[in-house]
Amino acid sequence: MATNGGNGTRATGPRCVALVGPFQSGKTTLLEAILARTGAIQRQGTIEAGNTVGDASKEARHHRMSVELTAATTNFMGDTYTFLDCPGSVEFVHDMRAVLPAIDVAVVVCEMDEKKVPQLQLILRELEDKKIPRILFVNKIDKADAGVQDVLKLLQPASRTKLIMRQIPTFAGDIISGFVDLALERAFVYKEHAPSEVVPLEGDAADLEKTARFSMLETLADHDDELMEQLLEDIQPPRDKVFDDLTRELREGLVCPVLMGTATRANGVLRLMKALRHESPGIVETAKRLGVKAGSDAVAYVLKTLNTAHGGKMSVARVIAGQAGDGTTFLSGDDEAGRVAGVFKLVGQSTEKRGPAALGETVAFAKLDKAKTGDTLSAGKQAHPALAKVEPYPPVLAIAISAKERKDDVKLGQALNKLAEEDPSITIEHNAETHEVVLWGQGEMHLRVATERLSDRFGVAIERRQPSVGYRETIRKGVVQRGRHKKQSGGHGQYGDVVLDIKPLPRGGGFSFEEKITGGVVPRNYIPAVEEGVVDALAHGPLGFPVVDLTVALIDGSYHTVDSSDMAFRLAGRLGIVEALPQCQPVLLEPIHLVEIACPSEATAKINALMSGRRGQILGFDTREGWDGWDLVRAKMPEAEIGDLIVEIRSATAGAGTFTFKFDHMAELTGRTADQIISARRAAE
Ligand SMILES: Nc1nc2c(ncn2[C@@H]2O[C@H](COP(=O)(O)OP(=O)(O)OP(=O)(O)O)[C@@H](O)[C@H]2O)c(=O)[nH]1
Ligand SMILES: [Mg+2]
């Protein structure tokens, strides 16, 4: 392992760092500060001015939030660093989850804000579970007050590993003016958009430093017996040893160091970069974590797929083994992923052609036609086993869409494919029954951005609607009904005559057809046509919905040797049903789903109330396995009420709650709600 005392100048290899954290904590601003501080850009832009490298898409600027990943590569002290600025909103979380396997370290940007702790906890959990080393960066220190000294009290509950304060703030009056680095034992004052200045460590700050440093060392000593002994014997550990421990314990995920700063002023950014340089793992450790052997043929992991404005697909990928450049042919699993035609360095939307990508570098490969986000690409003859498989969370909200103009129908289909390619947490469903194209996503904003992209990026203006609920209808009583189709027009007539015995089936019984013809009153060859006619009519019952849970028997009828035909019997079967159903006490059926909501326990009562208010039937709740302080509420709930359920769950749980649902059964629905549904259906027709 590398030993380092702080400021060596040797290269330590390319890094790939994700900036993650709760919504609006300042990740994109921090990226901007890093790029400015490391010279990748001339001036640090701001979210407010809409001129940052990240969030460059029209949708992100418009909503002033990150709606997809931004990758930017910069250089610091002789090494390349690629930062992956991830959206903080839970609705866009897939872009974060997809990159985690291949990064060296995550910088978790957070705030001293109680309301954002549940979200922070979710993100840290994900990193802990995947064993990704992580550093906490407490941002917006300019807005913090003396309470910032309670960082651990506020934030430790969000982390299962010990947080370790690397820095403590220093004050000028009530305002934080700088910090003491506890490993270096050096005091700094912040300068706006310039490196912090070293100042003497003296007075109160020196005393506070002693105490804080001791508790940092104590935490480190949990995983270092030698250090523990030194502390017990009051021996000052050498600085190199402290750095070595910080490095090792971060890399092994035993601790999570905490740094602080103000992204808008680029305060604390240089210390963060130095911590990344000296303490975070590099490609060697990351390849080991992923089980990739060094020296093999090129292996790369696809972090994100982009369709650039100037045509052409780009696969943002990190090289985990070997190297890859123009002409490299990649496999993904057993399939060809394509042949690299162009390697690019990315700084947000700006692309710069470059030579082959070396081990550990993160670049964009052009023209890998078949590569998908999350693919493990290998250049050898034998595909490398997949490094990770990140399944998107199941979608929670849907809208039905169509092209505003009929002529765009084909274009819409192509655009939807690209949309789903860029964002696998969107799914597209073609509902054959309602002829709707249904877009499923992770929330309101997610779907809104998806539709904006369809028009802005792919040039298809669309209309959106609520997707139809899968209502059905059934019958409560049976009837025997004759259906006769008879026409005498000109020469050839039409003749079909059937008697149908219609009976309800129990719920879930579906549909069955029987024939009980004796004496050939309806010839055998016409019977399938009768059934077809019955099925035709059942597609649209008297209430306007498909009819289910009934059985129809053909019990009698008559035919004509010349005028009977398949068509005539089909019409007769259909007529029989159309005339019979209104006499059978038709009743509406609505789909009921089994819903499982995961929420922090404080919110469980609210969730229960929410469910009951939406015609939900609570089945009970349990503690969520492996999730301290979380519950799992189970309920049965009508599909119509699930529509925007996620919106309310999130508002009741500070954005942390989620739910899953699956179809359970169809239930009869009567009364006012049913009447409204039926008349709405009539109006629509
Ligand atoms: N006072 C203060 N405001 C900040 C700081 N960093 C960011 N902000 C502001 O916080 C808001 C959100 O900043 P972003 O950089 O977009 O945050 P983000 O984490 O990228 O947001 P999402 O990607 O949407 O989750 C903006 O208004 C920033 O100007 C900071 O250090 N101090
Ligand atoms: Mg952002």
Coordinates of N, CA and C in Angstrom, one line a residue, residues 110 120 124 128 134-136 138 150-166 215-216 219-220 222 254-258:
C110 N -23.5 16.4 1.3 CA -24.7 16.5 2.2 C -24.7 17.9 2.9
L120 N -30.1 10.7 2.9 CA -28.7 10.4 3.0 C -28.5 9.0 3.5
L124 N -26.2 6.2 1.6 CA -25.1 5.5 2.3 C -25.4 4.0 2.4
E128 N -22.8 1.2 1.3 CA -22.3 0.2 2.2 C -22.6 -1.2 1.7
R134 N -16.3 5.6 0.7 CA -17.1 6.8 0.6 C -16.6 7.9 1.6
I135 N -16.6 9.1 1.1 CA -16.2 10.3 1.9 C -17.4 11.2 2.0
L136 N -17.7 11.7 3.2 CA -18.8 12.6 3.3 C -18.3 14.0 3.1
V138 N -19.6 17.7 3.8 CA -20.6 18.5 4.4 C -20.5 19.9 3.7
D150 N -22.0 19.8 15.7 CA -22.7 18.5 16.0 C -22.9 17.7 14.8
V151 N -22.0 17.8 13.9 CA -22.1 17.0 12.6 C -22.4 15.5 12.9
L152 N -21.6 15.0 13.8 CA -21.8 13.5 14.0 C -23.1 13.2 14.6
K153 N -23.6 14.1 15.5 CA -24.9 13.8 16.2 C -26.0 13.8 15.1
L154 N -25.9 14.7 14.2 CA -27.0 14.7 13.2 C -26.8 13.6 12.1
L155 N -25.6 13.4 11.7 CA -25.4 12.6 10.5 C -25.0 11.1 10.8
Q156 N -24.5 10.9 12.0 CA -24.1 9.5 12.2 C -25.2 8.5 12.1
P157 N -26.4 8.8 12.5 CA -27.5 7.9 12.4 C -27.8 7.4 11.0
A158 N -27.3 8.2 10.0 CA -27.5 7.8 8.6 C -26.5 6.8 8.1
S159 N -25.5 6.6 8.9 CA -24.4 5.7 8.4 C -24.2 4.5 9.3
R160 N -24.1 3.4 8.8 CA -23.8 2.2 9.6 C -22.4 2.1 9.9
T161 N -21.5 2.7 9.1 CA -20.1 2.7 9.5 C -19.8 4.0 10.2
K162 N -18.7 4.0 11.0 CA -18.4 5.1 11.8 C -18.0 6.3 10.9
L163 N -18.6 7.4 11.2 CA -18.1 8.7 10.6 C -16.9 9.1 11.3
I164 N -16.0 9.8 10.6 CA -14.8 10.2 11.3 C -14.5 11.6 10.8
M165 N -14.5 12.6 11.8 CA -14.3 14.0 11.5 C -12.8 14.2 11.1
R166 N -12.6 14.6 9.8 CA -11.2 14.9 9.4 C -10.9 16.3 9.6
S215 N -10.4 12.1 19.2 CA -11.6 11.2 18.9 C -11.4 10.6 17.5
M216 N -10.8 11.4 16.6 CA -10.5 10.8 15.3 C -9.6 9.6 15.4
T219 N -11.3 6.5 16.9 CA -12.1 5.8 15.9 C -11.2 4.9 15.0
L220 N -10.1 5.5 14.5 CA -9.2 4.8 13.7 C -8.6 3.6 14.4
D222 N -10.1 1.7 16.4 CA -11.0 0.5 16.5 C -10.5 -0.6 15.5
L254 N -14.1 0.8 6.3 CA -14.3 0.6 7.8 C -14.8 1.9 8.4
V255 N -14.4 3.0 7.8 CA -14.8 4.3 8.3 C -15.3 5.2 7.1
C256 N -16.0 6.2 7.5 CA -16.3 7.2 6.4 C -15.9 8.6 6.9
P257 N -14.8 9.1 6.3 CA -14.3 10.4 6.7 C -15.2 11.5 6.3
V258 N -15.2 12.6 7.1 CA -16.1 13.7 6.9 C -15.2 14.9 6.6

